[in-house]
GROMACS .gro file of N, CA and C in nm:
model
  360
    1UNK      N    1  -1.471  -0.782  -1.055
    1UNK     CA    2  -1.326  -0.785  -1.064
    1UNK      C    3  -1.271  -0.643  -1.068
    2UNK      N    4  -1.174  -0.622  -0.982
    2UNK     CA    5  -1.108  -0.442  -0.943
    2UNK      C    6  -0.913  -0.521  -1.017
    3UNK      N    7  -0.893  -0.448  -1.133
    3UNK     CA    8  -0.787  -0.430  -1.164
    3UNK      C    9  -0.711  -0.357  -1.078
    4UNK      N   10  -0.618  -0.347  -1.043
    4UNK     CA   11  -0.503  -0.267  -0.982
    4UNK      C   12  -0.372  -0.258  -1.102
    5UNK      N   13  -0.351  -0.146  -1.096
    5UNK     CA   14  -0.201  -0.101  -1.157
    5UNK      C   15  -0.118   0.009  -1.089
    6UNK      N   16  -0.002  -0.067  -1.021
    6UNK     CA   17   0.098   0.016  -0.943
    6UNK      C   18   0.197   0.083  -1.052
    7UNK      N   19   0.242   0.196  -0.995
    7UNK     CA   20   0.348   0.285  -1.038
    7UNK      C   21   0.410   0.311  -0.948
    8UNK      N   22   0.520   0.398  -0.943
    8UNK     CA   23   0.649   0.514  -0.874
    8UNK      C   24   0.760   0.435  -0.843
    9UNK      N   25   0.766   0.318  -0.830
    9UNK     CA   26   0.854   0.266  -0.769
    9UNK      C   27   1.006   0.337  -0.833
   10UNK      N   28   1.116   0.239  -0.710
   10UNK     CA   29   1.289   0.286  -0.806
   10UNK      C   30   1.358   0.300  -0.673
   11UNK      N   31   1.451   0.348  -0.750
   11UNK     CA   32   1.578   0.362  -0.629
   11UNK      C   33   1.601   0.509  -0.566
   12UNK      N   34   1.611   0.474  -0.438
   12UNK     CA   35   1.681   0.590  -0.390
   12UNK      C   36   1.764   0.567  -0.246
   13UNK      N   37   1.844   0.663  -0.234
   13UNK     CA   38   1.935   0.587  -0.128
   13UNK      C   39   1.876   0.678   0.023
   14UNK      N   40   1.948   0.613   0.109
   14UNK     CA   41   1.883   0.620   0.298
   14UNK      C   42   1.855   0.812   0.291
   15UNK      N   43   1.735   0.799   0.344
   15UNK     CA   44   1.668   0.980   0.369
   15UNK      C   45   1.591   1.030   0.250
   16UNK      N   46   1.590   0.944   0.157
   16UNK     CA   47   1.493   0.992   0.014
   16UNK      C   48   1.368   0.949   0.052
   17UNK      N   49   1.313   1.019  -0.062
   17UNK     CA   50   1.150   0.976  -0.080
   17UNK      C   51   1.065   0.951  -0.175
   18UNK      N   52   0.984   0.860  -0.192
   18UNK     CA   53   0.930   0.797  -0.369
   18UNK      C   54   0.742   0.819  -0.294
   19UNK      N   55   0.663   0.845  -0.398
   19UNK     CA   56   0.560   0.857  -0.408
   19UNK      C   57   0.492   0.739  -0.506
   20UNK      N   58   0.426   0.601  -0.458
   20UNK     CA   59   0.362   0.533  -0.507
   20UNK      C   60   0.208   0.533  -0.533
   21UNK      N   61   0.164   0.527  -0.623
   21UNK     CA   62   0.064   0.550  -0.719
   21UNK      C   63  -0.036   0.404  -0.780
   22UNK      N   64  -0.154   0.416  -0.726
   22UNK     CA   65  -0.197   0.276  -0.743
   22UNK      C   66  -0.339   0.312  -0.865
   23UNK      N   67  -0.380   0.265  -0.938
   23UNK     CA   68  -0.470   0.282  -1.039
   23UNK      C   69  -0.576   0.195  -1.013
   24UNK      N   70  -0.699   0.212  -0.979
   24UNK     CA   71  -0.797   0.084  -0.954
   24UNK      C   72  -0.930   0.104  -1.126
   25UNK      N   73  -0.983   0.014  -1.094
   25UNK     CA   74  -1.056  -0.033  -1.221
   25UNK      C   75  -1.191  -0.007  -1.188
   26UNK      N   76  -1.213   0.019  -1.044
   26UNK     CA   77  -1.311   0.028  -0.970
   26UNK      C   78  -1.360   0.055  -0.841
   27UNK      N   79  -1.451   0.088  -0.788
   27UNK     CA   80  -1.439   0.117  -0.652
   27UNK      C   81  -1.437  -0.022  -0.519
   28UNK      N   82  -1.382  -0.012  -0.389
   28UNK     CA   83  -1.362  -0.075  -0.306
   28UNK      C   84  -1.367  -0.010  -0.203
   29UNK      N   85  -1.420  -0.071  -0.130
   29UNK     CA   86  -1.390  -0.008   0.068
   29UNK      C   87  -1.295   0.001   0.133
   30UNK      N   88  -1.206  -0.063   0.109
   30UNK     CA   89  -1.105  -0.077   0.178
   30UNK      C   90  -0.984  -0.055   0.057
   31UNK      N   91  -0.876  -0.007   0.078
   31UNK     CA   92  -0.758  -0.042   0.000
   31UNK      C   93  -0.593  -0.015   0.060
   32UNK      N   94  -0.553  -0.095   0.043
   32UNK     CA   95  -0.430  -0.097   0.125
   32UNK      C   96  -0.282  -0.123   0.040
   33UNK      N   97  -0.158  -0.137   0.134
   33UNK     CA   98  -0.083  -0.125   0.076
   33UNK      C   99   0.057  -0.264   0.128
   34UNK      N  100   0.110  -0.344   0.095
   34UNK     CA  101   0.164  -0.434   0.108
   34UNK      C  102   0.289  -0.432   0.066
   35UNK      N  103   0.349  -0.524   0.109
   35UNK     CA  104   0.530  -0.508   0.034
   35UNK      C  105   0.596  -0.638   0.085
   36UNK      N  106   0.660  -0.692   0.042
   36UNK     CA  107   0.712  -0.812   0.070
   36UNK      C  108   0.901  -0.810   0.020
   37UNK      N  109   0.964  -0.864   0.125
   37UNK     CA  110   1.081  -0.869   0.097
   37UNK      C  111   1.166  -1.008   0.062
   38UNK      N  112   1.253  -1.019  -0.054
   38UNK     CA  113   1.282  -1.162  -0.064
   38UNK      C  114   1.285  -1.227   0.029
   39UNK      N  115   1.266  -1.354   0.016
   39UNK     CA  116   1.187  -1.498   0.164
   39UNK      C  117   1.159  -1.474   0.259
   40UNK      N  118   1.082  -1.279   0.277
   40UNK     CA  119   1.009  -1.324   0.378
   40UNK      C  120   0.854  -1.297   0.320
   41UNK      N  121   0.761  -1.297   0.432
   41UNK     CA  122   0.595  -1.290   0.395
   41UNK      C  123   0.569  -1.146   0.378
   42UNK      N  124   0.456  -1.131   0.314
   42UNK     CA  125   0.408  -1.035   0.272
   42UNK      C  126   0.379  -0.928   0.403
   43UNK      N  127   0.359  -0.834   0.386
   43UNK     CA  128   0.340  -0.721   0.536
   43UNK      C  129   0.247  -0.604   0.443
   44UNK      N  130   0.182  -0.659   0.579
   44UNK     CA  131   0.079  -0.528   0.537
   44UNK      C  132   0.167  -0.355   0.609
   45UNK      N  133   0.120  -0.267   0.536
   45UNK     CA  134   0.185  -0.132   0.499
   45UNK      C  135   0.129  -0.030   0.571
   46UNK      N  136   0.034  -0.023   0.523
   46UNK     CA  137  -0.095   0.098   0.558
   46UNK      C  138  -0.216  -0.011   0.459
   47UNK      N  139  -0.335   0.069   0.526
   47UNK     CA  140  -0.485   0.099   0.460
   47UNK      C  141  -0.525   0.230   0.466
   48UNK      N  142  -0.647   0.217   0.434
   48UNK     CA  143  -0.719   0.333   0.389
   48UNK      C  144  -0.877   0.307   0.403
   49UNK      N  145  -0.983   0.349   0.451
   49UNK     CA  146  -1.159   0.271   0.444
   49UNK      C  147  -1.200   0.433   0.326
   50UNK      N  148  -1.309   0.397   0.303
   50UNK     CA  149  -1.392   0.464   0.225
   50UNK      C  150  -1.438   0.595   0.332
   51UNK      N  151  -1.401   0.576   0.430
   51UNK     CA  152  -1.423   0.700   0.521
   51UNK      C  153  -1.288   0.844   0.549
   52UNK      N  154  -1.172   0.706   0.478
   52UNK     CA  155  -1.036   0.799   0.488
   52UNK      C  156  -1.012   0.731   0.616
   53UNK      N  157  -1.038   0.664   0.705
   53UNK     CA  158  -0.952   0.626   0.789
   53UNK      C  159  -0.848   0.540   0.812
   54UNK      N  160  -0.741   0.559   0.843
   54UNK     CA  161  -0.634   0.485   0.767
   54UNK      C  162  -0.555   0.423   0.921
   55UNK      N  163  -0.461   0.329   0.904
   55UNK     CA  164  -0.384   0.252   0.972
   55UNK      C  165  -0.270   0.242   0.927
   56UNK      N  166  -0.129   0.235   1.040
   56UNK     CA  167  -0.008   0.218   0.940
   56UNK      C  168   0.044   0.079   1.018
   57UNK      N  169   0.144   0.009   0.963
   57UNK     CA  170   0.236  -0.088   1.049
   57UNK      C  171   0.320   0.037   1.118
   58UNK      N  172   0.318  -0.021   1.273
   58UNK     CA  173   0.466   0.035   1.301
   58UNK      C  174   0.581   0.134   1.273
   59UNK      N  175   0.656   0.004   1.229
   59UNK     CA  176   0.802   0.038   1.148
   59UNK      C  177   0.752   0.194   1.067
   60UNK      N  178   0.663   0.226   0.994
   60UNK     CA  179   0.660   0.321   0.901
   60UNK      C  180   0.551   0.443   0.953
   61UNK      N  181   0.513   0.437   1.079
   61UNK     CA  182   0.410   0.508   1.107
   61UNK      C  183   0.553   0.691   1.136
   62UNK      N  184   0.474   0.791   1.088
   62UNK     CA  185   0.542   0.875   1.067
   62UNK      C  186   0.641   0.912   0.977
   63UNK      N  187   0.646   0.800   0.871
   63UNK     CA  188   0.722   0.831   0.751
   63UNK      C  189   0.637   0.829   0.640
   64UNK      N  190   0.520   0.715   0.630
   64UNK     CA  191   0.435   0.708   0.532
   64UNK      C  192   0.322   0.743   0.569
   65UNK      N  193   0.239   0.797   0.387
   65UNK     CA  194   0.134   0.857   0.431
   65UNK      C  195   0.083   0.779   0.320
   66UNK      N  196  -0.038   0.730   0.364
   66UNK     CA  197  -0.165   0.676   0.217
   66UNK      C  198  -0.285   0.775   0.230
   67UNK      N  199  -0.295   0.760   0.131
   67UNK     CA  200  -0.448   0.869   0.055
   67UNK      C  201  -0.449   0.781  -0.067
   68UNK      N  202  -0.599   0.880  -0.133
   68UNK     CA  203  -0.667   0.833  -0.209
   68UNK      C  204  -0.750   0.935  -0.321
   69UNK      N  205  -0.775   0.946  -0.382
   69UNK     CA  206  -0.852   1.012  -0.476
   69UNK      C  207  -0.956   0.929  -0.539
   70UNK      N  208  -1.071   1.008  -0.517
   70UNK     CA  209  -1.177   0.869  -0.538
   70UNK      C  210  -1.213   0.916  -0.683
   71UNK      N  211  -1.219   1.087  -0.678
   71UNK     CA  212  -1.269   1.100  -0.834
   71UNK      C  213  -1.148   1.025  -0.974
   72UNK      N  214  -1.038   0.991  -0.902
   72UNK     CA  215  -0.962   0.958  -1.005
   72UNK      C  216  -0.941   0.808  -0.960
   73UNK      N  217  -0.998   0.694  -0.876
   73UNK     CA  218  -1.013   0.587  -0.836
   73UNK      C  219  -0.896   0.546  -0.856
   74UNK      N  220  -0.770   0.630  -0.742
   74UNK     CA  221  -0.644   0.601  -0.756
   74UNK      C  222  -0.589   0.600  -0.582
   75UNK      N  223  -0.496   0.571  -0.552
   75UNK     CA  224  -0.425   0.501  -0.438
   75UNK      C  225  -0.291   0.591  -0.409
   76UNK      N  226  -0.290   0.652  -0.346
   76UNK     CA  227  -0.128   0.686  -0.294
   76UNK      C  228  -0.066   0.617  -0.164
   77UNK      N  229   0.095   0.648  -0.169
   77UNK     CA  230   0.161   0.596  -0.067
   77UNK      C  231   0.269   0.657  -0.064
   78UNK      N  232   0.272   0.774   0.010
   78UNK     CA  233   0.416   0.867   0.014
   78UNK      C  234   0.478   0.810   0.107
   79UNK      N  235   0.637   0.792   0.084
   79UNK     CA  236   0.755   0.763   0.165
   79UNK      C  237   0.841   0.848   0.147
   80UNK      N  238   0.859   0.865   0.330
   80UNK     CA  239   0.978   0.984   0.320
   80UNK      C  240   1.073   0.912   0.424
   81UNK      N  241   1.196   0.966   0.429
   81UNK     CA  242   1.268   0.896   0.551
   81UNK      C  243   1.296   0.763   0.527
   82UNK      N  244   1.326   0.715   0.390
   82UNK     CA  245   1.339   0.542   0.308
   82UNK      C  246   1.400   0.519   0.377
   83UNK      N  247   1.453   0.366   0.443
   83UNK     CA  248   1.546   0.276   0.506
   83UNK      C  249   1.589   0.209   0.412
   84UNK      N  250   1.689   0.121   0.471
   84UNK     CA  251   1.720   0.016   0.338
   84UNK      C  252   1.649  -0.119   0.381
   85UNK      N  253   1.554  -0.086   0.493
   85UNK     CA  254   1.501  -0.204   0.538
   85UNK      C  255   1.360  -0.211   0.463
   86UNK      N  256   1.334  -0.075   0.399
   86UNK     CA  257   1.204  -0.046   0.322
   86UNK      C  258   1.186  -0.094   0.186
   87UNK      N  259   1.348  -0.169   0.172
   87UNK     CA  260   1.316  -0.241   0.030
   87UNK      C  261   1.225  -0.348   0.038
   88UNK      N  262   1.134  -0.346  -0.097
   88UNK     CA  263   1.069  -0.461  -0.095
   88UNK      C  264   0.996  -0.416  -0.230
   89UNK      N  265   0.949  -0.523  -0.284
   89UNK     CA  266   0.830  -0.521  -0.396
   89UNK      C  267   0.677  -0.468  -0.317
   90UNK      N  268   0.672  -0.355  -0.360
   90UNK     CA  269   0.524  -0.290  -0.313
   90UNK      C  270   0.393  -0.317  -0.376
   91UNK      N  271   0.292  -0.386  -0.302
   91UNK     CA  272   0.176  -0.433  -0.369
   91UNK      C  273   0.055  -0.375  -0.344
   92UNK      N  274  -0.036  -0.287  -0.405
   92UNK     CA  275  -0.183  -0.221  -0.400
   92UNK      C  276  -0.271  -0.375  -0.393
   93UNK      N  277  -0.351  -0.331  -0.254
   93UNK     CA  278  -0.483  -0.459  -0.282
   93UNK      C  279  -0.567  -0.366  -0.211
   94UNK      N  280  -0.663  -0.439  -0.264
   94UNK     CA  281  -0.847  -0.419  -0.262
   94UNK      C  282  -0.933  -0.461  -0.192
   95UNK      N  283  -1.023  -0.457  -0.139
   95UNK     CA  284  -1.115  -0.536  -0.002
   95UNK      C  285  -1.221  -0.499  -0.045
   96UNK      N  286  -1.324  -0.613  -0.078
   96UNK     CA  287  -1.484  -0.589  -0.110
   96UNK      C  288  -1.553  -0.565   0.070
   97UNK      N  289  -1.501  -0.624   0.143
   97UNK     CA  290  -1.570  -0.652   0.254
   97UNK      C  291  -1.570  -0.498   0.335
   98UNK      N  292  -1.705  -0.506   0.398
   98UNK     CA  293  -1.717  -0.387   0.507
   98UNK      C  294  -1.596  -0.352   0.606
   99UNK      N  295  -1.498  -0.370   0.645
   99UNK     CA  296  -1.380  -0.454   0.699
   99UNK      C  297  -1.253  -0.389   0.669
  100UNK      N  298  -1.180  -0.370   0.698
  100UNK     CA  299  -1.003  -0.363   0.637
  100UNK      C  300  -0.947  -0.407   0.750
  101UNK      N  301  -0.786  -0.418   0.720
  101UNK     CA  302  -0.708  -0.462   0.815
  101UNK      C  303  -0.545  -0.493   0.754
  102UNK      N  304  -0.475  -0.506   0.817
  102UNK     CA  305  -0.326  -0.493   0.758
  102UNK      C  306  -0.257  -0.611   0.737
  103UNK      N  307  -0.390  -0.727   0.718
  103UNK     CA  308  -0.363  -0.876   0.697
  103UNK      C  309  -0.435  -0.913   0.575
  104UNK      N  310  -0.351  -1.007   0.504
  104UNK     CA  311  -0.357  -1.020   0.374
  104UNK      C  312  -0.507  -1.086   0.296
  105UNK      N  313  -0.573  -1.159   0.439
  105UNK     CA  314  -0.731  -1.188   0.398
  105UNK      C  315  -0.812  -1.103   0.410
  106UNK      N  316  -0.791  -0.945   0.434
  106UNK     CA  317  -0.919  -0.868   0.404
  106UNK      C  318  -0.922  -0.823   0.289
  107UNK      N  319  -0.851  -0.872   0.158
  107UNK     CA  320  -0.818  -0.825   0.059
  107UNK      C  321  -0.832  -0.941  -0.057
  108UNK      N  322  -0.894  -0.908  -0.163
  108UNK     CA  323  -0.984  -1.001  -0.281
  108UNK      C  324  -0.892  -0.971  -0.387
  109UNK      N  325  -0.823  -0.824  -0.414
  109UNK     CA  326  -0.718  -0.805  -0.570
  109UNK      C  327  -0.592  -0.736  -0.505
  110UNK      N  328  -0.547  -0.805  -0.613
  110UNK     CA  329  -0.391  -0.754  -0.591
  110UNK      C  330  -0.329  -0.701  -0.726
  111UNK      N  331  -0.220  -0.597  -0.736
  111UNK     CA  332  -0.180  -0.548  -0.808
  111UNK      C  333  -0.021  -0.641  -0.883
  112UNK      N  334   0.026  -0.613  -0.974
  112UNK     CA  335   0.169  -0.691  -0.991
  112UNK      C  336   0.293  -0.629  -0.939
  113UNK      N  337   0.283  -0.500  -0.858
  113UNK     CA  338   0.352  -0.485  -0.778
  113UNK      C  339   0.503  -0.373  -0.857
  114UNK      N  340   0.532  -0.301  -0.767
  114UNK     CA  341   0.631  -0.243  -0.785
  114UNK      C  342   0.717  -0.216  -0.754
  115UNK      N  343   0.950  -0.227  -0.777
  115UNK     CA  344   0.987  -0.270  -0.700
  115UNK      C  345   1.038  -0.121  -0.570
  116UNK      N  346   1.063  -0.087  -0.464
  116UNK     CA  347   1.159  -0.018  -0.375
  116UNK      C  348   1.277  -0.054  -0.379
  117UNK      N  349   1.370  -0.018  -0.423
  117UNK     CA  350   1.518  -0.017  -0.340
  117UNK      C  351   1.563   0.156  -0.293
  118UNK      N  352   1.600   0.100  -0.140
  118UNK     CA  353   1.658   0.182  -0.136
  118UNK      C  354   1.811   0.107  -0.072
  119UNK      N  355   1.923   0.239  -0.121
  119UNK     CA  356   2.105   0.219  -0.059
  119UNK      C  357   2.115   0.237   0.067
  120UNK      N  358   2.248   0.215   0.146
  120UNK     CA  359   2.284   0.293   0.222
  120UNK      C  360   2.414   0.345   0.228
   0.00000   0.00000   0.00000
C-alpha cells in the first residue's frame, strides 16, 4: 500500500502559477497526475516512469511540468499559464505496473486530492 498526500493547491486568477506537491509513502514506477472537473471524468494530466520519462495531455503540454524527487519520494506538478479551464480537484496516483499511461487503470493509489481554482 503507497499512501499519497497532495499539497499546493488554491486560487489564482488567468496567467498565474501554483506548484503542486505530492508526498508518497513509497516507491512506484509510474506516477502521475489527474484532475477532474465537476460532472465531468477524471483526466489524466501528466506522468512520470522511474526513468523520468514523462507524458503530458494536450491542453497543458507547454504549461506544465512534472518531476519528481526520489530521495524525498515526492511528486511535482508546476503550472504556469493557469486557465480557468484548469480548474479542477488535482489528484496524485501511483502505478505498481511496469507500464504508465494517462488513463486511470494504470494506476493502483490515489491521493484525496487538492482543489485548483483559477478566475478570469
Amino acid at each position: 500500500q503507497v499512501r499519497l498526500v497532495e499539497s499546493g493547491g488554491g486560487s489564482v486568477q488567468t496567467g498565474g502559477s501554483l506548484r503542486l506537491s505530492c508526498a508518497a509513502s513509497g516507491y512506484t514506477w509510474c506516477m502521475g497526475w489527474f484532475r477532474q472537473a465537476p460532472g465531468q471524468e477524471r483526466e489524466g494530466v501528466a506522468y512520470i516512469t522511474d526513468r523520468n520519462t514523462t507524458r503530458y495531455t494536450d491542453s497543458v503540454k507547454g504549461r506544465f511540468a512534472i518531476s519528481q524527487d526520489n530521495a524525498k519520494n515526492t511528486l511535482y506538478l508546476q503550472m504556469n499559464s493557469l486557465k480557468p479551464e484548469d480548474t479542477a480537484m488535482y489528484y496524485c496516483a501511483a502505478g505498481r505496473n511496469l507500464a504508465c499511461g494517462l488513463d486511470i487503470r494504470w494506476y493502483d493509489f490515489w491521493g484525496q486530492g487538492t482543489q485548483v481554482a483559477v478566475s478570469s
